Short mmCIF file of C-alpha atoms and ligand atoms in Angstrom, two decimals:
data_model
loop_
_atom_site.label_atom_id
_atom_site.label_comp_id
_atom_site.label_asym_id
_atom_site.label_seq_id
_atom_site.Cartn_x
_atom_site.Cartn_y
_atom_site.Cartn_z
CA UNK A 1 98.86 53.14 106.50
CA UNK A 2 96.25 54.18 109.14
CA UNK A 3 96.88 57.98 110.75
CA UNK A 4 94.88 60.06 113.02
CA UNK A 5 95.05 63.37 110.49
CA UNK A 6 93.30 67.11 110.71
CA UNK A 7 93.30 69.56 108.34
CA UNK A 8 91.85 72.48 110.45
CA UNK A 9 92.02 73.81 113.81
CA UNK A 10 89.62 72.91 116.50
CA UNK A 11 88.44 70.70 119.25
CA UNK A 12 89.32 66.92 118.88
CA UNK A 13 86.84 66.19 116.78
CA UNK A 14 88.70 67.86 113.72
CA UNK A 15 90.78 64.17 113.97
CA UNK A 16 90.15 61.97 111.62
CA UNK A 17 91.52 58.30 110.56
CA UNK A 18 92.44 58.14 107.89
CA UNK A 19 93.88 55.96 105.56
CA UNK A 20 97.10 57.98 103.79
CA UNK A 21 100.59 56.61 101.67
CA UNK A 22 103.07 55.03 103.87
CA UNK A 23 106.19 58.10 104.24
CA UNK A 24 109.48 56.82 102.38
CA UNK A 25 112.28 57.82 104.14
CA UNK A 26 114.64 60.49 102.50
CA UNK A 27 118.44 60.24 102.97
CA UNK A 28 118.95 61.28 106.15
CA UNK A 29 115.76 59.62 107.44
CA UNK A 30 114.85 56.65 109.28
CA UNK A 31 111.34 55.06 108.47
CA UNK A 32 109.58 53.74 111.62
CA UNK A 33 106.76 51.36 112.66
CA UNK A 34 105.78 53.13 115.54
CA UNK A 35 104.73 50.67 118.53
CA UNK A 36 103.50 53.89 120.46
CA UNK A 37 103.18 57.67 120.74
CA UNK A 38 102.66 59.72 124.08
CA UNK A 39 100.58 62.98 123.97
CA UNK A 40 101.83 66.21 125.46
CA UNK A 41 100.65 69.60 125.91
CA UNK A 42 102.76 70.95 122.89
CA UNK A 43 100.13 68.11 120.53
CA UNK A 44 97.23 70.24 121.76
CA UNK A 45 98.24 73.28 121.45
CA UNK A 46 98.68 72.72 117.82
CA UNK A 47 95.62 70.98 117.50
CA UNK A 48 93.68 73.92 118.78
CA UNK A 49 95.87 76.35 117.70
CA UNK A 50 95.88 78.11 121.35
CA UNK A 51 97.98 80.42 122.07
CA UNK A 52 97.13 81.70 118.27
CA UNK A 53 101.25 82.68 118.35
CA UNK A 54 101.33 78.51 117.34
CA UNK A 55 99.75 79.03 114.30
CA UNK A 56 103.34 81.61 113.91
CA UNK A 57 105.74 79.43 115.48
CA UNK A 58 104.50 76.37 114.16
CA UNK A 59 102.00 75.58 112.93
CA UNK A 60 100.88 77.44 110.20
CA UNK A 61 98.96 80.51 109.59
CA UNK A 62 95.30 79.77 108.36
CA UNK A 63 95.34 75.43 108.74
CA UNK A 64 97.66 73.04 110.05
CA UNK A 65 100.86 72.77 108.23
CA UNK A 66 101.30 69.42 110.09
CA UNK A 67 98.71 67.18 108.90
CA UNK A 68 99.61 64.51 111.66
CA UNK A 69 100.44 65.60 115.11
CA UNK A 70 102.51 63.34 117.61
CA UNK A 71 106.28 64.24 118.98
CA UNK A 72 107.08 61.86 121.25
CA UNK A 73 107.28 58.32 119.75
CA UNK A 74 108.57 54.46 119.84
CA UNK A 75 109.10 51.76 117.38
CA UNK A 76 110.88 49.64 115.60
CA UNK A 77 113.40 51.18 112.31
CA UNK A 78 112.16 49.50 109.09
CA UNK A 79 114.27 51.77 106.63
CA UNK A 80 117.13 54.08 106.03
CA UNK A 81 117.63 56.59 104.11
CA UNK A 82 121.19 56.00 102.12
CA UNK A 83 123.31 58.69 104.68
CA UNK A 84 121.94 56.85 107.34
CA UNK A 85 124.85 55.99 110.04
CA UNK A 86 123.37 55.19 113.51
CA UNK A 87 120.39 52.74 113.08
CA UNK A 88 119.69 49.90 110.53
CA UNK A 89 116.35 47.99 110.07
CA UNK A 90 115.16 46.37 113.07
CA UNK A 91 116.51 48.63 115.40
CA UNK A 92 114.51 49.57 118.69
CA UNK A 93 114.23 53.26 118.61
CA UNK A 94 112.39 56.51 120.76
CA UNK A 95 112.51 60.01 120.41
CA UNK A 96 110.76 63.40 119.85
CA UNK A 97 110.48 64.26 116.05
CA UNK A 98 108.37 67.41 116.45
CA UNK A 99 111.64 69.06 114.70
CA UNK A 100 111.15 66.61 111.96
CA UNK A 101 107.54 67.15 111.33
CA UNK A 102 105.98 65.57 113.69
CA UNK A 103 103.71 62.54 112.57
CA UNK A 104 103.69 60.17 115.35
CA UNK A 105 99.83 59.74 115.51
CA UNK A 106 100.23 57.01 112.81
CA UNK A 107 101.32 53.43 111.59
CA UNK A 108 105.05 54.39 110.02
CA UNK A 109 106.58 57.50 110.14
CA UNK A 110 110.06 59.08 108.56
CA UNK A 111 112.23 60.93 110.89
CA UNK A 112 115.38 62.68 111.02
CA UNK A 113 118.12 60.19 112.41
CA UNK A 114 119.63 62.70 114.91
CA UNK A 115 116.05 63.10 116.96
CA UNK A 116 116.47 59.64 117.76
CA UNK A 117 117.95 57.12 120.19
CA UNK A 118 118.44 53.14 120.72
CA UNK A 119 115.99 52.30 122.70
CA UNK A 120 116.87 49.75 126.13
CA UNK A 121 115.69 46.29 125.90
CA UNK A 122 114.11 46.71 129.39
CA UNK A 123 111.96 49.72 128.09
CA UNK A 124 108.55 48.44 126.55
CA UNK A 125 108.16 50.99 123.67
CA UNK A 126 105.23 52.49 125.93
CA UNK A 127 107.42 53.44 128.38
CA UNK A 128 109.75 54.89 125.44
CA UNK A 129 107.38 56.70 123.93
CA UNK A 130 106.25 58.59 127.38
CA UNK A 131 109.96 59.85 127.77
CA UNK A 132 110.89 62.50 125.49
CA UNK A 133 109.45 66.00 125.89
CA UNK A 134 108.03 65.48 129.54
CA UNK A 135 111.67 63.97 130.99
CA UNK A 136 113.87 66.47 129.29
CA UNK A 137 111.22 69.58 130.29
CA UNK A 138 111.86 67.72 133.74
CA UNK A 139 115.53 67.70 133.73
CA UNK A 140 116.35 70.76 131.91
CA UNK A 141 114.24 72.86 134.60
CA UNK A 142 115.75 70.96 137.62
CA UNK A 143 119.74 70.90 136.49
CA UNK A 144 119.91 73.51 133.78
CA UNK A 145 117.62 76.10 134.91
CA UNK A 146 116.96 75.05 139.00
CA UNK A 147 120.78 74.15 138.93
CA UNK A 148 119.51 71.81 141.53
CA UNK A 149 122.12 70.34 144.18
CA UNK A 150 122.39 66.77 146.99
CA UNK A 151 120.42 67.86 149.69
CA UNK A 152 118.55 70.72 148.33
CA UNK A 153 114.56 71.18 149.36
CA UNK A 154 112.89 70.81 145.94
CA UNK A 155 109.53 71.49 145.25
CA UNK A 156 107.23 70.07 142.33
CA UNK A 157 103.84 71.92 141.79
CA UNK A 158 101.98 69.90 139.38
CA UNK A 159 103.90 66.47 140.52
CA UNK A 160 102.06 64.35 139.50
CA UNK A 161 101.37 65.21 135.39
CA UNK A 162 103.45 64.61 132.88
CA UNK A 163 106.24 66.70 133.38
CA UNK A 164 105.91 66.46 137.45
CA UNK A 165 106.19 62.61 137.38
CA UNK A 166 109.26 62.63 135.95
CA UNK A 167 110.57 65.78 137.86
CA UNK A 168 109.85 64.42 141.31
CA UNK A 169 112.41 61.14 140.02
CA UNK A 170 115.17 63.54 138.63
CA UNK A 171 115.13 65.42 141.29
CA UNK A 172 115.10 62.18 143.48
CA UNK A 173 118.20 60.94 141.31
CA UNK A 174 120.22 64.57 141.91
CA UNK A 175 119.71 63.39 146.05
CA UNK A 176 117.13 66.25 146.51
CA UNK A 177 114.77 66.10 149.27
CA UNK A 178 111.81 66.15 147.31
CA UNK A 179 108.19 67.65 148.09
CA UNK A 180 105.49 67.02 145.55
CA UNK A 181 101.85 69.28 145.39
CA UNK A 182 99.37 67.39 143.72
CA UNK A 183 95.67 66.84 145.01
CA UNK A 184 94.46 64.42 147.21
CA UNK A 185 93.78 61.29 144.71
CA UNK A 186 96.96 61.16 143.53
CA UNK A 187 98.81 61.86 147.04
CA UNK A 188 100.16 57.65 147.14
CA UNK A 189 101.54 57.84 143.44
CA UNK A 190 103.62 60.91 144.63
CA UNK A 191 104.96 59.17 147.45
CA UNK A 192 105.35 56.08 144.95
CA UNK A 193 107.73 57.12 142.55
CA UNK A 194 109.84 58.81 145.59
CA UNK A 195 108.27 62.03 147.03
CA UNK A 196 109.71 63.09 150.66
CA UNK A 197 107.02 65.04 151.14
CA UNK A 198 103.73 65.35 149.53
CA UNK A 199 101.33 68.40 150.20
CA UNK A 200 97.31 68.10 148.82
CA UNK A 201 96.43 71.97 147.09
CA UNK A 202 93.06 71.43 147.89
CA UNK A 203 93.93 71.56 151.44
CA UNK A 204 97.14 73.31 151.94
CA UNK A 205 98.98 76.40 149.94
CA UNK A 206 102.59 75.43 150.13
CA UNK A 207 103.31 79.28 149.30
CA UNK A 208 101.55 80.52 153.05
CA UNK A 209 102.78 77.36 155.29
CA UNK A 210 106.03 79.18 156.24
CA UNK A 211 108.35 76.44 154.15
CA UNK A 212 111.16 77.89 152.13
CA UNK A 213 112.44 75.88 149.20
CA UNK A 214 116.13 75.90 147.45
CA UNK A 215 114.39 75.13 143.62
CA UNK A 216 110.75 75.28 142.82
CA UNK A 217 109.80 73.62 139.62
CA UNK A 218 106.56 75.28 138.48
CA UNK A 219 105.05 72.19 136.34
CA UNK A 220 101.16 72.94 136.53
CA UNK A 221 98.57 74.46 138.55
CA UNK A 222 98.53 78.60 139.59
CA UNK A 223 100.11 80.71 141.76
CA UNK A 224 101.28 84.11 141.48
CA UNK A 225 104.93 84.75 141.08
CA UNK A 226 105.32 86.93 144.57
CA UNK A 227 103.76 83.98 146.45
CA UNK A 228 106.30 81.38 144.83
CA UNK A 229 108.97 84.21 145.81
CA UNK A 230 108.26 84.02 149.07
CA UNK A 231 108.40 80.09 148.84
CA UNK A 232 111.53 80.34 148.29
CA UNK A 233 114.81 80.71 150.35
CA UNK A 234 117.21 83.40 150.05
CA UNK A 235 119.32 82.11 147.21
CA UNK A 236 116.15 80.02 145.99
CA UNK A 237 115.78 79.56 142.16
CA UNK A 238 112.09 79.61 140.65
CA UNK A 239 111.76 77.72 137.64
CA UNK A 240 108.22 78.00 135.56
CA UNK A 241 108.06 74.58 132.93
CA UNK A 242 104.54 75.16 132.37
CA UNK A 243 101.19 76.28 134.56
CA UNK A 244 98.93 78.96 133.02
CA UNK A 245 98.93 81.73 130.76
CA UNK A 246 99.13 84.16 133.67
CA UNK A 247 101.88 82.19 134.48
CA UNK A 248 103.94 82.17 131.74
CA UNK A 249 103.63 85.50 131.40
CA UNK A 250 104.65 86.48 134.67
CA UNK A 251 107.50 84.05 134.62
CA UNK A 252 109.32 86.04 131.27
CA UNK A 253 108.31 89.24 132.36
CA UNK A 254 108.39 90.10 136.30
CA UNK A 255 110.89 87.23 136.33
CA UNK A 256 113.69 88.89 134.84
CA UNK A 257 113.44 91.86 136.98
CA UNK A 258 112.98 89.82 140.14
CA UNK A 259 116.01 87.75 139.57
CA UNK A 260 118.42 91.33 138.48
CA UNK A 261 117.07 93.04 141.47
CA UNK A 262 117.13 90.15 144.53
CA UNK A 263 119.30 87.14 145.60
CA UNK A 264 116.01 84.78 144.05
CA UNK A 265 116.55 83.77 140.94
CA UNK A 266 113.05 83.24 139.05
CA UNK A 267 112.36 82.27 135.26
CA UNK A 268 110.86 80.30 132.08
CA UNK A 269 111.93 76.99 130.81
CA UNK A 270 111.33 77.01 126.84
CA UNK A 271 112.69 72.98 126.25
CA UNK A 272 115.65 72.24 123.75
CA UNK A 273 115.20 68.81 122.55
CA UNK A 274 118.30 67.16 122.25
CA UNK A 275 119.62 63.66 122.18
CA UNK A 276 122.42 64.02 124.43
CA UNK A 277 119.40 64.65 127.34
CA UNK A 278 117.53 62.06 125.86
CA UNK A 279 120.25 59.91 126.60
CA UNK A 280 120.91 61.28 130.18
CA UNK A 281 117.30 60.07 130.78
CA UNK A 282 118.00 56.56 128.97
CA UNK A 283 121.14 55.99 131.38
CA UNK A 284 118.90 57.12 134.49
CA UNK A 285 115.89 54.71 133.79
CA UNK A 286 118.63 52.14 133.06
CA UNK A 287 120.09 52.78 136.28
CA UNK A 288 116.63 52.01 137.66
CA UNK A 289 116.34 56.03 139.13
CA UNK A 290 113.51 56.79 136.68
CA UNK A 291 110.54 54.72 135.07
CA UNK A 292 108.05 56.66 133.36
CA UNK A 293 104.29 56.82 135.31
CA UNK A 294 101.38 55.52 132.56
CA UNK A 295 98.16 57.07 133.41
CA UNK A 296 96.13 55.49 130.65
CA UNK A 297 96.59 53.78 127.27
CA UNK A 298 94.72 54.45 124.06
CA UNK A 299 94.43 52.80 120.33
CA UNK A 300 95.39 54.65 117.14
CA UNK A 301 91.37 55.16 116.60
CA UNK A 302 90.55 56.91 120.02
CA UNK A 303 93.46 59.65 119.93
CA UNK A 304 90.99 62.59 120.04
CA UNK A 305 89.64 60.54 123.33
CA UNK A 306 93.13 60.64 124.30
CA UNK A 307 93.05 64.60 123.81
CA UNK A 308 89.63 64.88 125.36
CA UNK A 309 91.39 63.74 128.64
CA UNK A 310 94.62 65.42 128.32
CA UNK A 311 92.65 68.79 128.16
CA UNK A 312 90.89 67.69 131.11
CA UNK A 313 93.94 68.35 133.27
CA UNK A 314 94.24 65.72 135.34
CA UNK A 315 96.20 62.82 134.08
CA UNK A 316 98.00 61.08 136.52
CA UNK A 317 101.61 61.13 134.37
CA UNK A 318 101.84 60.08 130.57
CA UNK A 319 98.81 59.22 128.09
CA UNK A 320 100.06 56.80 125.71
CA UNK A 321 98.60 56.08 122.28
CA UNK A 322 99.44 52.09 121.54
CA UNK A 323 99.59 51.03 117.99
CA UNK A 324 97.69 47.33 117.94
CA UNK A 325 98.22 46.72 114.29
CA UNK A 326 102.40 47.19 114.90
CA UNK A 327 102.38 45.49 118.03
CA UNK A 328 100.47 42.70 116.65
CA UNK A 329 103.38 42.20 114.39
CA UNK A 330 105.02 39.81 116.64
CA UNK A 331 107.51 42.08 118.80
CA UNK A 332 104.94 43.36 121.22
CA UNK A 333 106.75 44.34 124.31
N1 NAP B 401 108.51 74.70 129.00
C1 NAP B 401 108.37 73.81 128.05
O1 NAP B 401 109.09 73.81 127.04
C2 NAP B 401 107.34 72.74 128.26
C3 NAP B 401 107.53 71.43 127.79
C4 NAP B 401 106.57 70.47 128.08
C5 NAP B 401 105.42 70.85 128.80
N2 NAP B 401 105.25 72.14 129.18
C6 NAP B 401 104.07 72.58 129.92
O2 NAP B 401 104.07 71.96 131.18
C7 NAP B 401 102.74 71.90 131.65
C8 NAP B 401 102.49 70.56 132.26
O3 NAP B 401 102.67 69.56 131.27
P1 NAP B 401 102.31 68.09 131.66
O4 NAP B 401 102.60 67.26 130.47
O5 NAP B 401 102.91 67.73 132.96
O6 NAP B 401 100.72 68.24 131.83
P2 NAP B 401 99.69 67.20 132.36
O7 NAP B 401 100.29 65.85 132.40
O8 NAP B 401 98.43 67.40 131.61
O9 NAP B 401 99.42 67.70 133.83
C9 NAP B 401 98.38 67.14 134.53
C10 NAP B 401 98.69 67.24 136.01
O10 NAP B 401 98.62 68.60 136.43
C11 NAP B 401 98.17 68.61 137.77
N3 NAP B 401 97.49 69.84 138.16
C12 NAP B 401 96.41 70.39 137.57
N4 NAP B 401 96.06 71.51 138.25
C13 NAP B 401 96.94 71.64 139.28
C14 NAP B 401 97.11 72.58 140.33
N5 NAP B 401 96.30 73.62 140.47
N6 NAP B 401 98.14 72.42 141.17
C15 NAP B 401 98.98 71.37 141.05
N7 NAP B 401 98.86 70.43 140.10
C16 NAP B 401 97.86 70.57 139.21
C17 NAP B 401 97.17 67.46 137.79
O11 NAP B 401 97.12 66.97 139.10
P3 NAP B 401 95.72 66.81 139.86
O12 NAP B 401 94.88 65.91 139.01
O13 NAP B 401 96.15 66.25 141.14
O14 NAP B 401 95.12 68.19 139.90
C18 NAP B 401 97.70 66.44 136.81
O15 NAP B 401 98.39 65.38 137.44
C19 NAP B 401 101.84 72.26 130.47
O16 NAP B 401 101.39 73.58 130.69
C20 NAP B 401 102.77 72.24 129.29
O17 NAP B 401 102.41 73.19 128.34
C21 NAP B 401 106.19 73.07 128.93
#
């Protein structure tokens, strides 16, 4: 089978593709044609191995222990291993299998049944495969984290990535009055997928207009932790998903303090993938509250492209890496 492989740390042009033996599923695996993949920040950080803690965590100390990256992925179940219980062949599946070794930048791969759900008939298998981390980073830091409540001001900084897209929907679906910060360009998407508000950071700071906000869902983009403090109303909750280093940093370590010593609650979101969120999601696109926003679609043979833009910053929600051969296969959808 074709796979977009590396076998050091770098800039995208480490990828190669490559042709490598199709996986065989082991007894608690399902093997997968995969339709499509999505790309998410978590993919480049192991590429690059930035922060070097990934190379810890993760990936591995000196090269990649993860010759294939890809979490997020779509397809269609061709195998199962013999303790197999939830899918058979021909199933319609999504999910995020970084906790099964990732391997989603490729033609077939084998993944751990319980990272995995039935995917709707009404979701293409692009849309499927732009779900998994980015929704449940969305709705873990909204209902989890923001405990987020009908009627509450919410605001999204970085609305309109990734993470943001789906955010400013879930928050939507909870009946939050919603207020998206994106830049100009991508003001009309905002107010597309169901913004209330929408402010432009190139020509306002939502943190010194005076507005005070219930939940703030830190999703991209900069600002220090005292100015989303004072963004936020007395009981207000401050949730960091992702933004810079800086960021991070401030989040785990002043935000602790902040939250013992004040009514404002402020913190990090580190994501738990789980199915029973997955699901949640599932039900809420069914329900026609969320669809996922495709910013642009790449083949298997242009995923370090694919990279090349993600670490540009500015995709406009998902980038989705379509397999032609699979979908060629007569169940394109
Ligand atoms: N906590 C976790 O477990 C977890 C899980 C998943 C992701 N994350 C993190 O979440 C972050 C976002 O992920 P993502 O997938 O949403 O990324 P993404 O899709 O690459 O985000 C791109 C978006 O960020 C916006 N943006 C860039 N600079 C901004 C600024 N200064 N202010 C507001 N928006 C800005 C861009 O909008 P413009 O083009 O309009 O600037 C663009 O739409 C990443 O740092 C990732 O590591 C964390």
């Amino acid at each position: 089978m074709k796979a977009i492989v590396y076998t050091k740390y770098g800039p995208p042009d480490v990828l190669e593709l490559k042709e490598v033996e199709k996986p065989a599923p082991r007894d608690d695996e399902v093997l997968i044609r995969i339709h499509a993949a999505s790309l998410n920040a978590a993919d480049w950080y192991l590429l690059r191995a930035d922060p070097f803690l990934v190379r810890l965590m993760v990936g591995g100390l000196r090269k990649p222990k993860y010759k294939i990256l890809g979490a997020d992925i779509a397809g269609r179940v061709e195998a199962v291993g013999r303790n197999v219980k939830k899918f058979q062949p021909g199933d319609e599946v999504f999910g995020d299998i970084a906790r099964c070794g990732w391997g989603g930048f490729a033609e077939y791969v084998s993944a751990c049944e319980n990272a995995l759900v039935l995917k709707p008939a009404s979701m293409t298998f692009e849309e499927a495969a732009a779900v998994p981390i980015a929704a449940v980073t969305a709705l873990q830091g909204l209902r989890d984290k923001g405990h987020i409540q009908p009627g509450q001001k919410v605001l999204i900084n970085g609305a309109s990535g990734g993470v943001g897209t789906f955010a400013v929907q879930i928050a939507k679906s909870f009946g939050a009055q919603v207020t998206a910060v994106c830049s100009t360009g991508k003001m009309e998407m905002a107010r597309s997928i169901g913004a209330d508000q929408v402010i432009d950071y190139t020509k306002e700071d939502f943190t010194q207009n005076g507005q005070r906000y219930d939940l703030i869902l830190a999703a991209n983009g900069y600002h220090p932790i005292l100015d989303y403090k004072r963004a936020l109303s007395p009981m207000g909750i401050y949730v960091m998903t992702g933004g810079s280093m800086a960021q991070m940093f401030q989040a785990m370590l002043l935000g602790p303090w902040i939250s013992m010593t004040g009514s404002k609650k402020m913190g990090a979101l580190a994501t738990e993938s789980n199915l029973k969120d997955l699901v949640f999601i599932k039900e809420l696109f069914e329900a026609g509250k969320v669809k996922p926003v495709i910013d642009r679609r790449y083949p298997l043979s242009e995923v370090a492209e694919a990279f090349r833009y993600l670490e540009e910053g500015h995709a406009s929600g998902k980038i989705v890496i379509t397999l032609e051969n699979n979908n060629k296969k007569g169940d394109k959808k």
